[in-house]
Coordinates of C-alpha atoms and ligand atoms in Angstrom, one line a residue:
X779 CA 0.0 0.0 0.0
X780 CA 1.1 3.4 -1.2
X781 CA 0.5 7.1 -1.8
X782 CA -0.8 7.6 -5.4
X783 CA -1.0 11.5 -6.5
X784 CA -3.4 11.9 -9.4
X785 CA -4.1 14.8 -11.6
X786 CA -7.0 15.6 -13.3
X787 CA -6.9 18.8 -16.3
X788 CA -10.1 21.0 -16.8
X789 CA -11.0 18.6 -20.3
X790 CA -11.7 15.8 -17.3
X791 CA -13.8 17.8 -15.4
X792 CA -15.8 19.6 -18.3
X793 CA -19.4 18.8 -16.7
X794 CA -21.6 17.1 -13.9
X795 CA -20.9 14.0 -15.3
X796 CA -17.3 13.7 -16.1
X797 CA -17.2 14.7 -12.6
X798 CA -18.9 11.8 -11.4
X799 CA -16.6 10.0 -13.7
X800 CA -13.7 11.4 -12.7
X801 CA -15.2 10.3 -8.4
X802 CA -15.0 6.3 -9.4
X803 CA -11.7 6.3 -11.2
X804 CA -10.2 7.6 -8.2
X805 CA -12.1 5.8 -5.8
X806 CA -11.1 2.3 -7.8
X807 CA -7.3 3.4 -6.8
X808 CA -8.8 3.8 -3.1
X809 CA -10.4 0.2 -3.7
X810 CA -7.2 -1.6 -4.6
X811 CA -5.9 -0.6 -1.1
X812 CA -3.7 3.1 -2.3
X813 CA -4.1 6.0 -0.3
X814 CA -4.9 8.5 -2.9
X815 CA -4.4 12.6 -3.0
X816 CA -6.0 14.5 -5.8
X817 CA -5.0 17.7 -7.9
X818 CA -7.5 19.4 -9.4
X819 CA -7.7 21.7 -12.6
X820 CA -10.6 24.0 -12.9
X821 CA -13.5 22.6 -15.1
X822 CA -13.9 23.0 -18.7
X823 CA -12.2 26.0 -20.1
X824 CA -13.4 28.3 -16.9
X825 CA -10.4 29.8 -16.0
X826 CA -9.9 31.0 -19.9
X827 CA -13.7 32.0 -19.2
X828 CA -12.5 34.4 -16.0
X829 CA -10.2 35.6 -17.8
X830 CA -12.3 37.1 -20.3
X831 CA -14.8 37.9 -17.9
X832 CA -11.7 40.2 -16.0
X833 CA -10.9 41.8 -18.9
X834 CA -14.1 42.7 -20.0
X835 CA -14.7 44.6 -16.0
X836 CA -10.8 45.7 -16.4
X837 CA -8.5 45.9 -19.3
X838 CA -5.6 45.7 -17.0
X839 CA -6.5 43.9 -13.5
X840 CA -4.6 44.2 -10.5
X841 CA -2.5 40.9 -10.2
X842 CA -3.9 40.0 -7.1
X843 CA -7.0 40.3 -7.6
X844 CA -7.0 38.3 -10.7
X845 CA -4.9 35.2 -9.2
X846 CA -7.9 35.5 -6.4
X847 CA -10.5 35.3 -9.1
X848 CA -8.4 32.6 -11.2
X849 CA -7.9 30.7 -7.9
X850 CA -11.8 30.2 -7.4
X851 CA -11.9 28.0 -10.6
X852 CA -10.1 24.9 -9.0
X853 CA -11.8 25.7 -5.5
X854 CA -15.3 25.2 -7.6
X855 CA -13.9 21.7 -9.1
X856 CA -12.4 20.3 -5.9
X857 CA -15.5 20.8 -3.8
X858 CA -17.6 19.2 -6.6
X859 CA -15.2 16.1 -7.1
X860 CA -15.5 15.8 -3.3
X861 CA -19.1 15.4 -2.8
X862 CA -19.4 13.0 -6.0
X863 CA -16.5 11.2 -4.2
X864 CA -19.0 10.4 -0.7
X865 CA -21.9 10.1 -3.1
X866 CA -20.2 6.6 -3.8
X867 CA -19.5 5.4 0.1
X868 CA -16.0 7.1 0.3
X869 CA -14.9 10.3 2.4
X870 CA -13.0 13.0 1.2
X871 CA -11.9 16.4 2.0
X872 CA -11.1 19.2 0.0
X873 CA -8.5 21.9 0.4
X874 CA -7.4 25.3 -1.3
X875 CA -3.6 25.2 -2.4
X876 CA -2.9 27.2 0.8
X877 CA -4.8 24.9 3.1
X878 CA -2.1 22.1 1.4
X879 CA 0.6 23.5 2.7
X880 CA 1.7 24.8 -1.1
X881 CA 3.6 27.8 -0.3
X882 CA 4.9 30.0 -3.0
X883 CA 7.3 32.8 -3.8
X884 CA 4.8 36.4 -3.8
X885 CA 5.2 36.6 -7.8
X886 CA 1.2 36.7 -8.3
X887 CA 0.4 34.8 -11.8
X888 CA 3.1 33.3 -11.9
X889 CA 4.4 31.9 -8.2
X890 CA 7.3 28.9 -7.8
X891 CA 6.7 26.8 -5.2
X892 CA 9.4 27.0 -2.9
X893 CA 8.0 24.6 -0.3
X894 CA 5.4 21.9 0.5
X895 CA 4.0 21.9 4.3
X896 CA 1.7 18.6 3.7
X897 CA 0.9 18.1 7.6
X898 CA -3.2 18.8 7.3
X899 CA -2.9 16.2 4.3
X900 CA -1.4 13.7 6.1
X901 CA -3.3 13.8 8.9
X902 CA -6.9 13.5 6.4
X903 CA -5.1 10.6 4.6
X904 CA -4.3 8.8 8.4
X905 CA -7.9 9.2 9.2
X906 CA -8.9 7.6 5.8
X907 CA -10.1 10.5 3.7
X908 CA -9.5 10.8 -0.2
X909 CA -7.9 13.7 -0.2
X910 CA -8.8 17.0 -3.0
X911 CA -6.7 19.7 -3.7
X912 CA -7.1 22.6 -5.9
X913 CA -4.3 23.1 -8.5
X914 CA -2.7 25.8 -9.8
X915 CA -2.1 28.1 -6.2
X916 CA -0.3 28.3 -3.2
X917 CA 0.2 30.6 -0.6
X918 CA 3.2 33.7 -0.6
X919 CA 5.5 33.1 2.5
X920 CA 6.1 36.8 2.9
X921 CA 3.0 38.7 2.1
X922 CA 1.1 35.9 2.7
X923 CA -0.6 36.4 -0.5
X924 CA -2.8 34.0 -2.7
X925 CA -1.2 33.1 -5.7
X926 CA -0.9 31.5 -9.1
X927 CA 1.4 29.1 -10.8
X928 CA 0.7 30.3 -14.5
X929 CA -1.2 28.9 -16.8
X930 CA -1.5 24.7 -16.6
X931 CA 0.3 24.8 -13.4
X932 CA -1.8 21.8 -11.9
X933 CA 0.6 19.8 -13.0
X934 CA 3.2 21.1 -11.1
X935 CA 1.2 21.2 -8.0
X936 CA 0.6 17.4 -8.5
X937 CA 4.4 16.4 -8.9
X938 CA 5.1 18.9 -6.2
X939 CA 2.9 16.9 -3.9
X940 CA 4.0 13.6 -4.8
X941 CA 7.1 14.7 -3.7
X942 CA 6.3 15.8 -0.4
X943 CA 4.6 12.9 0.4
X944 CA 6.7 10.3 -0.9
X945 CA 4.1 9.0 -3.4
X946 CA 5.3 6.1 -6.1
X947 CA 4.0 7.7 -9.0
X948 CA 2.1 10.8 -10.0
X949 CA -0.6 10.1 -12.6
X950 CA -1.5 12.9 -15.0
X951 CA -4.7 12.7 -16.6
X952 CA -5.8 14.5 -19.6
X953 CA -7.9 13.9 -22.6
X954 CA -5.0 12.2 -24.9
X955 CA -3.2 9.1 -23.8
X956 CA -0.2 9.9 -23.5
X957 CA 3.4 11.7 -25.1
X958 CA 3.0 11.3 -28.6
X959 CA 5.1 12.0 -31.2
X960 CA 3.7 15.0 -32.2
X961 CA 0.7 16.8 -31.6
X962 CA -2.5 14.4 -33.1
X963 CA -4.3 17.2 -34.0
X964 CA -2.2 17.8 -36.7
X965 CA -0.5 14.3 -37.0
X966 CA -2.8 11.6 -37.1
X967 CA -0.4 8.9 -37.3
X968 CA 1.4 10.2 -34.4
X969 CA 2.7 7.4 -31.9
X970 CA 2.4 6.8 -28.2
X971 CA 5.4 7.1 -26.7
X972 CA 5.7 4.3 -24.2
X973 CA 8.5 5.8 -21.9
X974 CA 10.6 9.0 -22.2
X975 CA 13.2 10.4 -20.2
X976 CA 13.0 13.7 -18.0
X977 CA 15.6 15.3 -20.8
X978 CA 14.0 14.7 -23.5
X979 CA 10.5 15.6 -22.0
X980 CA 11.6 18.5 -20.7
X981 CA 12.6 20.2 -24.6
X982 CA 8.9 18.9 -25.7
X983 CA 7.6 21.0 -22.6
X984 CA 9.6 24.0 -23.5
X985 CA 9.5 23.3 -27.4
X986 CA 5.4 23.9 -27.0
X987 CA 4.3 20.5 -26.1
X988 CA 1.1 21.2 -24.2
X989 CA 0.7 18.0 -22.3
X990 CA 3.1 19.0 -19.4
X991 CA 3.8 21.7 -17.8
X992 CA 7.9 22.4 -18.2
X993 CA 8.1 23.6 -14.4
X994 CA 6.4 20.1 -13.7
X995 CA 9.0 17.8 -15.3
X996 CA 11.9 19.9 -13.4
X997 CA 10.6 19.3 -10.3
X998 CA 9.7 16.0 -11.2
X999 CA 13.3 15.4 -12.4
X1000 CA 14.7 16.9 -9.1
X1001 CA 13.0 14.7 -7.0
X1002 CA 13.1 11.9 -9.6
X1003 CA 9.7 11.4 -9.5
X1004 CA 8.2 8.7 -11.7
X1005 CA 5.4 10.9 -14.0
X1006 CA 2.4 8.7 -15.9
X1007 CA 0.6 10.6 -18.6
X1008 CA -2.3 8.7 -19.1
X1009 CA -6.1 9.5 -20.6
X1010 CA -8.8 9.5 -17.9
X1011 CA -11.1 8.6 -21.2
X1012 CA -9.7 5.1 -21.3
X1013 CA -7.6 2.4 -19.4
X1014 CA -4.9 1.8 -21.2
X1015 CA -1.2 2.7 -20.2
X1016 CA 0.1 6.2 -21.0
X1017 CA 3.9 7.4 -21.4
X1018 CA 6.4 7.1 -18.7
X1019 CA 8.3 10.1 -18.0
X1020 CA 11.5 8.6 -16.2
X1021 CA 15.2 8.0 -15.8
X1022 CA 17.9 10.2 -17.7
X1023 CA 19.6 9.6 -21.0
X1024 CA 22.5 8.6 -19.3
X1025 CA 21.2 5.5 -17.6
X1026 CA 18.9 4.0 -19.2
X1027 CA 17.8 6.1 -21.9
X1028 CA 21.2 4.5 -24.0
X1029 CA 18.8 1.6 -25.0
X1030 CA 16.6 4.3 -26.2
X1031 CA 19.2 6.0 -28.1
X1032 CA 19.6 3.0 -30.2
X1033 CA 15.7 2.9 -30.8
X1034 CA 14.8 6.0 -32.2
X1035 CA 17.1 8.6 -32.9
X1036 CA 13.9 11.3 -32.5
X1037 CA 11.4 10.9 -30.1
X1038 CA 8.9 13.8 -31.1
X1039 CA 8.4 16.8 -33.0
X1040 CA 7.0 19.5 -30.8
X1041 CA 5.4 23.0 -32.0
X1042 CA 4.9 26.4 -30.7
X1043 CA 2.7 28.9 -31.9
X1044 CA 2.9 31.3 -28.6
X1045 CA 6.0 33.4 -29.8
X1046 CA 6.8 36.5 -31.8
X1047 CA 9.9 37.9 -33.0
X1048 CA 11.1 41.0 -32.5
X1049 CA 13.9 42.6 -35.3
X1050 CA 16.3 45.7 -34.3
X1051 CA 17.0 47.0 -37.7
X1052 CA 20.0 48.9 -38.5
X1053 CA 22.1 48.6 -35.3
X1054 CA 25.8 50.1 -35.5
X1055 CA 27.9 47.1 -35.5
X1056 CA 29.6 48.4 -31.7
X1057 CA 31.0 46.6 -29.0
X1058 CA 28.0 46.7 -26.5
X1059 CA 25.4 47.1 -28.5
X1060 CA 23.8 43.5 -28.2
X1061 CA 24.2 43.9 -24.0
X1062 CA 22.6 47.4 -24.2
X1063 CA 19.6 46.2 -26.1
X1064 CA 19.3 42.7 -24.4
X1065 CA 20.1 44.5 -20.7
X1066 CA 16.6 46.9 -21.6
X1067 CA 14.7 43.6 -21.9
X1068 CA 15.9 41.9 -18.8
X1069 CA 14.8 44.8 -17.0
X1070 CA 11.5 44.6 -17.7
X1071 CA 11.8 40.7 -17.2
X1072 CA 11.1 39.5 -20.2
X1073 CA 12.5 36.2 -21.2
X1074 CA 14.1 35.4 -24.9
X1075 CA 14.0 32.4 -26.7
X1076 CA 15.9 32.6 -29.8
X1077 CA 18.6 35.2 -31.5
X1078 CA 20.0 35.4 -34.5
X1079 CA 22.3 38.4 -35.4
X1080 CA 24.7 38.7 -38.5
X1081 CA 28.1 40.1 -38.9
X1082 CA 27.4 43.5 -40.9
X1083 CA 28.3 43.9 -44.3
X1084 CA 31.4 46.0 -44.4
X1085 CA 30.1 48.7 -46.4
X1086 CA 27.3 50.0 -43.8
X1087 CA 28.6 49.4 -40.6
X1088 CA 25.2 47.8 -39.3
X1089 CA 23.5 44.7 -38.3
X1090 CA 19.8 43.4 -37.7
X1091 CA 19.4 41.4 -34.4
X1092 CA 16.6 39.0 -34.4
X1093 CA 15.1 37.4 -31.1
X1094 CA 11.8 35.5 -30.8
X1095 CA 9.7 36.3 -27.0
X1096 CA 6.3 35.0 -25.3
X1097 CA 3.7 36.9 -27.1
X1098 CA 1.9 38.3 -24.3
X1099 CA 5.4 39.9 -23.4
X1100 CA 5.8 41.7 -26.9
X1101 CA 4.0 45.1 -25.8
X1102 CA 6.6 45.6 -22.8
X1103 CA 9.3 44.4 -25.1
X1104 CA 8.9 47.2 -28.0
X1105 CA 8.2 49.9 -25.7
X1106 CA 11.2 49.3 -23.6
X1107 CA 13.4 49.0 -26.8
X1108 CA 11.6 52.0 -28.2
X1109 CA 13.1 54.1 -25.3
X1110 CA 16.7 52.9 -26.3
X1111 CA 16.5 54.4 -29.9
X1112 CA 18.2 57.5 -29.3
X1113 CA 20.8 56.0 -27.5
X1114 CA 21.8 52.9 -29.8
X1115 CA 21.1 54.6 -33.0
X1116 CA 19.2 51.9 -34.6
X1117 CA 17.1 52.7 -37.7
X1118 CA 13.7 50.9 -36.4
X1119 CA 11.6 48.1 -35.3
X1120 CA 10.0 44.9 -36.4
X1121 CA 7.1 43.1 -34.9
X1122 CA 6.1 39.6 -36.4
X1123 CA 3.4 37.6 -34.4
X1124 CA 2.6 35.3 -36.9
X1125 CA 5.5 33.1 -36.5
X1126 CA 5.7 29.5 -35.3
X1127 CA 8.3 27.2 -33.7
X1128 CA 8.7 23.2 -34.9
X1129 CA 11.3 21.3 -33.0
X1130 CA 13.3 17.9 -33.3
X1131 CA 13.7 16.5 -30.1
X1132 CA 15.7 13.1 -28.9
X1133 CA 18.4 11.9 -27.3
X1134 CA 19.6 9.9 -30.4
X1135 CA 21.0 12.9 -32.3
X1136 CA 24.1 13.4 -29.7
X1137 CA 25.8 10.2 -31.5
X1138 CA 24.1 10.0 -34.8
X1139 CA 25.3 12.5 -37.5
X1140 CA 22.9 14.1 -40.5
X1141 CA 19.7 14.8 -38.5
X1142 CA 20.0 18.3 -38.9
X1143 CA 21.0 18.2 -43.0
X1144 CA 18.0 15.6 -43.0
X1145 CA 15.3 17.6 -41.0
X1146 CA 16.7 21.1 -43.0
X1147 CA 16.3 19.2 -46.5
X1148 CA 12.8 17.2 -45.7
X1149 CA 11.4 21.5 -44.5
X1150 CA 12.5 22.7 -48.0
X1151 CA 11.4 20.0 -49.9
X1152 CA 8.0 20.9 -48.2
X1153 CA 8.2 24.5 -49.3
X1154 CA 9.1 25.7 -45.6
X1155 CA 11.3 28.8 -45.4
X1156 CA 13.4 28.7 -42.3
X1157 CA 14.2 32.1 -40.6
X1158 CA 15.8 31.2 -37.3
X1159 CA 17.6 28.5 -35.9
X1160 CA 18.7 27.2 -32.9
X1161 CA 19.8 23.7 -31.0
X1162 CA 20.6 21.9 -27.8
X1163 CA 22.3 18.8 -28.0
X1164 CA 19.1 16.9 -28.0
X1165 CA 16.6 19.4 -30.0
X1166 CA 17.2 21.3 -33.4
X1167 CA 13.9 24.6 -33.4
X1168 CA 13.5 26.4 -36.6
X1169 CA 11.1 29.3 -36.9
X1170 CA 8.5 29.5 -39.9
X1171 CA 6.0 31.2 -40.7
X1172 CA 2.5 30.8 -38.6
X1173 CA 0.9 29.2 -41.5
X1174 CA 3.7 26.7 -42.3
X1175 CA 3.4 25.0 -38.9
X1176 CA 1.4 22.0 -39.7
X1177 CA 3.0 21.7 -43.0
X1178 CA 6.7 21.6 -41.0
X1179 CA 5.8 19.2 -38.3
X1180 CA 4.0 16.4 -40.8
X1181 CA 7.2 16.7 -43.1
X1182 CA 9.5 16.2 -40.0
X1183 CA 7.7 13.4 -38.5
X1184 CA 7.3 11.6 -42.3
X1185 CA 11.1 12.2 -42.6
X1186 CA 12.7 10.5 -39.5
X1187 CA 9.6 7.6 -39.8
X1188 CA 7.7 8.4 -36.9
X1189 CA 4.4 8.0 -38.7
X1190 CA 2.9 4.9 -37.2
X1191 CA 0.9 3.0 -39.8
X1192 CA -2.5 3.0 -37.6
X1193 CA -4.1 5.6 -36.0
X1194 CA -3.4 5.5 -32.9
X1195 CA -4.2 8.7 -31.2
X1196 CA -7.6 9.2 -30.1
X1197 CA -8.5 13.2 -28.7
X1198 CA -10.8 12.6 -26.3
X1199 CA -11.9 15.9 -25.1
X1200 CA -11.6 19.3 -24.6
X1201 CA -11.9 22.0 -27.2
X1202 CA -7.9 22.8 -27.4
X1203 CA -8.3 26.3 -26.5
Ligands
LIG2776 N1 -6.8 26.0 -14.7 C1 -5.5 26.5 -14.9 C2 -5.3 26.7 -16.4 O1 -6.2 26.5 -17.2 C3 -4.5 25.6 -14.4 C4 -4.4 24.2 -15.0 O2 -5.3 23.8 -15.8 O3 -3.5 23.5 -14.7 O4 -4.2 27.1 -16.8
LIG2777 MG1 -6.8 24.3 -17.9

């Protein structure tokens, strides 16, 4: 007998009765003898649905307040999951991230968890309870604050807990089943991916693979806990996100050189045209933007051509972050000397991602060829020693990934991915 930490995402929880479906799959884990703690997302696509209900009272909310409104949308789903839980002869309690003992840092939308205090869990679980808690939030240790983990941060409350209480697994559920390939929305043939290491799981995460969250597999990595994506739509196994490349990921390596192809439509690029090619330069304009804390992705800059004396600098940013990004570099144009600014949101990411291609040569020729024989243009570029990321245009996206995933024979020859719910937004 054991601690299993589940976690179920808003497509689980859409309505009254995947809620009461939701109650006997985690009851059956109660059944065969596990003590069982639950994260919960909020239901549906409610907390998108707050969201636009905050910006239509307020174009620009006050950070608190919205993580207290945000907050309210997992409180709502563990209270229901709950009561269908003692509908079927089993007790539960529910608590708020803060009554968990998740205690953040006071960044308000989007918090770290710095610690886990699980002592009013424990004590629910000794006396027998299932035990609820809302995703997503956690408490400030200083201004004793309520606060958000950023968007899809569930997850990371879930491995978070697992961790604190020593669980053997953490099960995520969502409406897929499992780490594919690629995305199946826009793969079909994309294949389940019966095991993956943290390394390679964590470039999907940060290339724009929406199944985890990237702080989740971190922490999951730091604490080396074993992570099971798996549909709550079926009962068949999902992917195991475990071990390192260095252990036992070398059978792996042998296996498949890629393991996915992971996209990101969430960026833009920013382009500094016409900067004097001067020492300094680059820091002065990269120094603006870590002052207003926004984090790059991508760069590209080129040598200037002799003749003028200046260069373009290219970097790629969250979208959301683009506003802050061109006003704080629009301040620097005096002072830098550049001729003016470029603003492109309809860009996309597609990345190669897998341990294979530190020891086998050719992938990048082979993925750059199989994009231009698909009539992709590549405009940026940039690798890790297990992912290649190109930038393409928005519209290009789907196009790119298919011809990637055709290319290093990932396609499986049955459909095999089934989307279960939610409406992707
Ligand atoms: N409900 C939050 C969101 O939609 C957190 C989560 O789903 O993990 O981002
Ligand atoms: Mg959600």
């Amino acid at each position: 007998m054991g601690i299993v930490v589940q976690k179920y995402g808003g497509s689980s929880l859409s309505d009254a009765d995947a809620i009461k479906r939701v109650a006997r799959r985690i009851t059956e884990q109660k059944r065969a003898g596990n003590d069982v703690v639950v994260a919960v997302s909020a239901m549906g696509d409610s907390t998108d649905e707050l969201l636009d209900l905050a910006e239509a009272v307020s174009p620009l909310p006050p950070a608190r307040e919205l993580d207290m409104l945000l907050t309210a949308g997992e409180r709502i789903s563990m209270a229901l999951v709950a009561m269908a839980i003692s509908d079927l002869g089993y007790t539960a309690r529910s608590f708020t991230g803060s009554q968990a003992g998740v205690i953040t840092d006071s960044v308000h939308g989007k918090a770290k968890i710095i610690d886990v205090t699980p002592g009013r869990i424990q004590s629910a679980i000794d006396d027998g309870h299932i035990v609820i808690v809302a995703g997503f939030q956690g408490v400030s240790q200083d201004t004793k604050e309520i606060t958000t983990l950023g968007r899809g941060g569930t997850d990371t409350t879930a491995v978070a807990l697992a961790a604190a209480l020593n669980a053997d697994v953490c099960e995520i559920y969502t409406d897929v089943d499992g780490v594919f390939t690629a995305d199946p929305r826009i793969v079909p043939q994309a294949a389940k991916l019966d095991q993956v290491t943290y390394e390679e799981m964590l470039e999907l995460a940060a290339s724009g693979a929406k199944i985890l969250h990237l702080r989740c597999v971190e922490y999951a990595r730091r604490y080396n806990i074993p992570i099971h994506v798996r549909s709550s739509f079926s009962q068949l196994d999902g992917t195991l996100v475990t071990g390192s490349i260095n252990d036992e990921g070398e059978e792996q390596m042998e296996a498949a050189i890629i393991s996915g192809v992971a996209h990101d439509r969430s960026e833009a690029k920013i382009t500094v045209v016409g900067v004097p090619d001067k020492i300094g330069e680059a820091a002065r304009i990269f120094e603006t933007l870590a002052e207003v804390a926004i984090n790059i992705d991508m760069i590209v800059q080129n040598v200037s051509a002799t003749d003028t004396g200046l260069t373009d600098i290219s970097f790629t940013l969250t979208q959301s972050d683009g506003q802050v990004a061109m006003e704080a570099l629009d301040r620097l144009k005096d002072e830098v000397g550049y001729e003016k600014l470029i603003f492109d949101h309809s860009i996309g990411k597609v990345s190669l991602v897998g341990a294979g291609m530190r020891s086998n040569p050719g992938v990048t020729a082979k993925f750059f060829k199989c994009l231009a024989d698909a009539g992709v243009n590549i405009e940026m570029i940039s690798t890790s020693e297990i992912r290649i990321s190109v930038v393409c245009s928005e519209e290009q996206v789907d196009v790119a990934v298919a011809a990637a995933h055709t290319a290093f024979d990932l396609d499986s020859s049955e459909v095999e991915a089934v989307v279960y719910g939610g409406t992707g937004r």
